[in-house]
CSV table of C-alpha atoms in Angstrom, one decimal:
chain,number,residue,atom,x,y,z
J,24,UNK,CA,-27.0,4.4,18.2
J,25,UNK,CA,-23.6,4.5,19.9
J,26,UNK,CA,-23.7,0.8,20.5
J,27,UNK,CA,-24.5,0.1,16.9
J,28,UNK,CA,-21.7,2.3,15.6
J,29,UNK,CA,-19.2,0.5,17.9
J,30,UNK,CA,-20.4,-2.9,16.7
J,31,UNK,CA,-20.1,-1.9,13.0
J,32,UNK,CA,-16.5,-0.6,13.7
J,33,UNK,CA,-15.6,-3.8,15.5
J,34,UNK,CA,-16.9,-5.9,12.6
J,35,UNK,CA,-14.9,-3.9,10.1
J,36,UNK,CA,-11.7,-4.3,12.1
J,37,UNK,CA,-12.3,-8.0,12.4
J,38,UNK,CA,-12.4,-8.5,8.6
J,39,UNK,CA,-8.9,-9.6,7.6
J,40,UNK,CA,-9.6,-8.8,3.9
J,41,UNK,CA,-11.0,-5.3,4.3
J,42,UNK,CA,-9.6,-2.1,3.1
J,43,UNK,CA,-10.7,1.1,4.8
J,44,UNK,CA,-9.1,4.2,3.3
J,45,UNK,CA,-7.1,6.2,5.8
J,46,UNK,CA,-7.4,3.4,8.3
J,47,UNK,CA,-7.0,-0.3,7.5
J,48,UNK,CA,-5.6,-2.8,5.0
J,49,UNK,CA,-6.2,-6.3,6.1
J,50,UNK,CA,-5.0,-7.0,9.6
J,51,UNK,CA,-3.0,-3.8,9.7
J,52,UNK,CA,-4.2,-0.4,10.9
J,53,UNK,CA,-2.8,3.0,10.5
J,54,UNK,CA,-1.4,3.9,14.0
J,55,UNK,CA,-0.6,0.3,15.0
J,56,UNK,CA,2.7,-0.2,16.7
J,57,UNK,CA,5.0,-2.5,14.8
J,58,UNK,CA,6.0,-4.2,18.0
J,59,UNK,CA,2.4,-5.3,18.5
J,60,UNK,CA,2.2,-7.0,15.1
J,61,UNK,CA,3.4,-10.3,16.6
J,62,UNK,CA,1.8,-12.3,13.8
J,63,UNK,CA,4.0,-10.8,11.1
J,64,UNK,CA,7.0,-12.9,10.3
J,65,UNK,CA,10.4,-11.3,9.8
J,66,UNK,CA,10.3,-9.1,6.7
J,67,UNK,CA,12.1,-10.3,3.6
J,68,UNK,CA,13.9,-7.0,3.4
J,69,UNK,CA,13.6,-3.3,4.1
J,70,UNK,CA,15.3,0.1,4.7
J,71,UNK,CA,15.6,2.4,7.7
J,72,UNK,CA,17.0,5.8,8.4
J,73,UNK,CA,16.5,8.8,10.8
J,74,UNK,CA,13.5,7.3,12.7
J,75,UNK,CA,11.7,6.0,9.6
J,76,UNK,CA,11.6,2.4,8.3
J,77,UNK,CA,10.2,0.4,5.4
J,78,UNK,CA,9.6,-3.3,5.6
J,79,UNK,CA,8.6,-5.7,2.8
J,80,UNK,CA,7.0,-9.1,2.8
J,81,UNK,CA,7.0,-11.0,-0.5
J,82,UNK,CA,4.7,-13.8,-1.5
J,83,UNK,CA,6.4,-17.2,-2.2
J,84,UNK,CA,4.8,-17.7,-5.7
J,85,UNK,CA,3.7,-15.4,-8.6
J,86,UNK,CA,0.0,-14.4,-8.5
J,87,UNK,CA,-1.9,-15.3,-11.8
J,88,UNK,CA,-4.6,-12.8,-10.8
J,89,UNK,CA,-2.1,-9.9,-11.1
J,90,UNK,CA,0.1,-10.4,-14.1
J,91,UNK,CA,1.9,-13.3,-12.4
J,92,UNK,CA,4.0,-10.9,-10.3
J,93,UNK,CA,5.3,-11.7,-6.8
J,94,UNK,CA,2.8,-9.9,-4.6
J,95,UNK,CA,4.3,-7.8,-1.8
J,96,UNK,CA,3.2,-6.0,1.3
J,97,UNK,CA,5.1,-2.8,2.1
J,98,UNK,CA,4.7,-1.1,5.4
J,99,UNK,CA,6.1,2.3,6.3
J,100,UNK,CA,6.4,3.3,10.0
J,101,UNK,CA,8.1,6.1,11.9
J,102,UNK,CA,9.0,6.7,15.5
J,103,UNK,CA,6.3,8.3,17.6
J,104,UNK,CA,6.7,10.5,20.7
J,105,UNK,CA,7.2,7.4,22.8
J,106,UNK,CA,10.0,6.2,20.6
J,107,UNK,CA,8.1,3.3,19.1
J,108,UNK,CA,7.5,2.6,15.4
J,109,UNK,CA,4.0,3.5,14.4
J,110,UNK,CA,2.4,2.5,11.0
J,111,UNK,CA,1.9,5.4,8.6
J,112,UNK,CA,1.4,3.8,5.3
J,113,UNK,CA,0.5,0.3,4.0
J,114,UNK,CA,0.8,-0.9,0.4
J,115,UNK,CA,-0.4,-4.2,-1.1
J,116,UNK,CA,-0.4,-5.6,-4.6
J,117,UNK,CA,-2.7,-8.5,-3.7
J,118,UNK,CA,-6.3,-8.7,-5.1
J,119,UNK,CA,-7.3,-10.4,-1.8
J,120,UNK,CA,-8.1,-7.2,-0.1
J,121,UNK,CA,-11.1,-5.0,-1.0
J,122,UNK,CA,-13.1,-2.0,0.2
J,123,UNK,CA,-16.8,-2.2,1.1
J,124,UNK,CA,-17.5,-1.2,-2.5
J,125,UNK,CA,-15.4,-4.0,-3.9
J,126,UNK,CA,-12.6,-1.8,-5.0
J,127,UNK,CA,-9.4,-3.9,-5.1
J,128,UNK,CA,-6.2,-4.6,-7.1
J,129,UNK,CA,-7.5,-5.5,-10.5
J,130,UNK,CA,-10.4,-3.0,-10.4
J,131,UNK,CA,-10.6,-0.7,-13.5
J,132,UNK,CA,-9.7,3.0,-13.3
J,133,UNK,CA,-13.3,4.0,-14.2
J,134,UNK,CA,-14.7,2.1,-11.3
J,135,UNK,CA,-12.2,3.5,-8.9
J,136,UNK,CA,-12.7,7.0,-10.2
J,137,UNK,CA,-16.5,6.6,-9.6
J,138,UNK,CA,-15.9,5.6,-5.9
J,139,UNK,CA,-13.1,8.1,-5.4
J,140,UNK,CA,-13.8,11.0,-7.7
J,141,UNK,CA,-11.1,13.2,-6.2
J,142,UNK,CA,-8.2,11.0,-7.0
J,143,UNK,CA,-5.5,12.8,-9.0
J,144,UNK,CA,-2.2,11.8,-10.4
J,145,UNK,CA,0.6,12.8,-8.0
J,146,UNK,CA,3.6,10.8,-9.2
J,147,UNK,CA,5.0,8.5,-11.8
J,148,UNK,CA,8.0,6.2,-11.7
J,149,UNK,CA,9.7,3.2,-13.5
J,150,UNK,CA,8.5,0.2,-11.5
J,151,UNK,CA,10.9,-2.7,-11.2
J,152,UNK,CA,8.1,-4.8,-9.7
J,153,UNK,CA,5.7,-4.3,-12.7
J,154,UNK,CA,8.4,-3.8,-15.4
J,155,UNK,CA,6.5,-0.7,-16.5
J,156,UNK,CA,6.1,3.0,-16.1
J,157,UNK,CA,3.5,3.5,-13.4
J,158,UNK,CA,1.3,6.4,-12.3
J,159,UNK,CA,0.1,6.9,-8.7
J,160,UNK,CA,-3.3,8.4,-8.2
J,161,UNK,CA,-4.1,9.7,-4.7
J,162,UNK,CA,-7.0,11.0,-2.6
J,163,UNK,CA,-5.0,12.5,0.3
J,164,UNK,CA,-8.2,13.5,2.2
J,165,UNK,CA,-9.4,10.0,2.4
J,166,UNK,CA,-6.0,8.5,2.7
J,167,UNK,CA,-5.8,6.1,-0.3
J,168,UNK,CA,-3.8,5.8,-3.5
J,169,UNK,CA,-3.7,3.5,-6.5
J,170,UNK,CA,-1.1,2.5,-9.0
J,171,UNK,CA,-1.8,2.0,-12.7
J,172,UNK,CA,0.4,1.4,-15.8
J,173,UNK,CA,0.8,4.6,-17.8
J,174,UNK,CA,-0.7,5.0,-21.2
J,175,UNK,CA,1.1,6.8,-24.1
J,176,UNK,CA,-0.2,10.1,-22.7
J,177,UNK,CA,1.3,9.2,-19.3
J,178,UNK,CA,-2.3,8.9,-17.9
J,179,UNK,CA,-4.3,5.9,-16.8
J,180,UNK,CA,-7.1,4.8,-19.3
J,181,UNK,CA,-10.7,4.0,-18.3
J,182,UNK,CA,-10.1,0.3,-18.4
J,183,UNK,CA,-6.6,0.2,-17.0
J,184,UNK,CA,-6.5,-2.1,-14.0
J,185,UNK,CA,-5.2,-1.1,-10.5
J,186,UNK,CA,-1.8,-2.6,-9.7
J,187,UNK,CA,-1.5,-1.8,-6.0
J,188,UNK,CA,-3.4,0.0,-3.3
J,189,UNK,CA,-2.0,2.3,-0.6
J,190,UNK,CA,-3.6,3.2,2.7
J,191,UNK,CA,-2.2,6.0,4.7
J,192,UNK,CA,-2.9,8.7,7.2
J,193,UNK,CA,-5.6,11.2,5.8
J,194,UNK,CA,-3.9,14.4,4.8
J,195,UNK,CA,-0.4,12.8,4.6
J,196,UNK,CA,1.8,14.5,2.0
J,197,UNK,CA,3.3,11.5,0.2
J,198,UNK,CA,5.9,13.7,-1.6
J,199,UNK,CA,7.2,15.9,1.2
J,200,UNK,CA,6.1,15.1,4.7
J,201,UNK,CA,7.6,11.6,5.0
J,202,UNK,CA,10.2,9.5,3.3
J,203,UNK,CA,8.9,9.3,-0.3
J,204,UNK,CA,7.4,5.9,-1.1
J,205,UNK,CA,8.5,6.1,-4.7
J,206,UNK,CA,12.2,6.1,-3.7
J,207,UNK,CA,11.7,2.9,-1.8
J,208,UNK,CA,9.7,1.2,-4.5
J,209,UNK,CA,12.4,2.0,-7.1
J,210,UNK,CA,15.1,0.7,-4.7
J,211,UNK,CA,13.4,-2.5,-3.7
J,212,UNK,CA,15.3,-4.9,-6.1
J,213,UNK,CA,18.7,-3.8,-4.7
J,214,UNK,CA,17.5,-4.0,-1.1
J,215,UNK,CA,16.1,-7.5,-1.7
J,216,UNK,CA,19.4,-8.6,-3.2
J,217,UNK,CA,21.4,-7.1,-0.3
J,218,UNK,CA,19.1,-8.9,2.2
J,219,UNK,CA,19.6,-12.2,0.6
J,220,UNK,CA,23.4,-11.7,0.6
J,221,UNK,CA,23.5,-10.7,4.2
J,222,UNK,CA,21.5,-13.8,5.2
J,223,UNK,CA,24.0,-16.2,3.7
């Protein structure tokens, strides 16, 4: 039985398009050291302070599967006891990645709620990336969150489609324990502009 479990885990890790709540999004895993992610190119922009850092990689072209936005990968990491940056949260707007139950960006709220019945709204913000008011629904126990456009009642409707998926440490308090992701997502346009100016 132990050998079978190890084999299953290895196969899951090897899938570059897999999402495992609380653990994996694509090739990135919670707990990975950023210095070991040699395959990642230099981020397009980011922000860092007091032992925490955000880094963002933007796609080169708009994605017709997701409202023709520029998809992005956002990674939050913080210094561990050894003084190395360790991944705590991964966010992606790409429909390429999916869970074993086929939940991905573009999935409807009702289907996500069926697979993750304990998700609850934890935040809302004006998203520059989606040009809309967005609600964040989280299952902190499993370590996963989803973004949706808000309805008139500030809630997601049954058929609203997921805009992004976050994977993070199970039990992580997104609002208080670490640098709030919402602040970074709101600030991204300015950070991107600053990065372009500094590279000239």
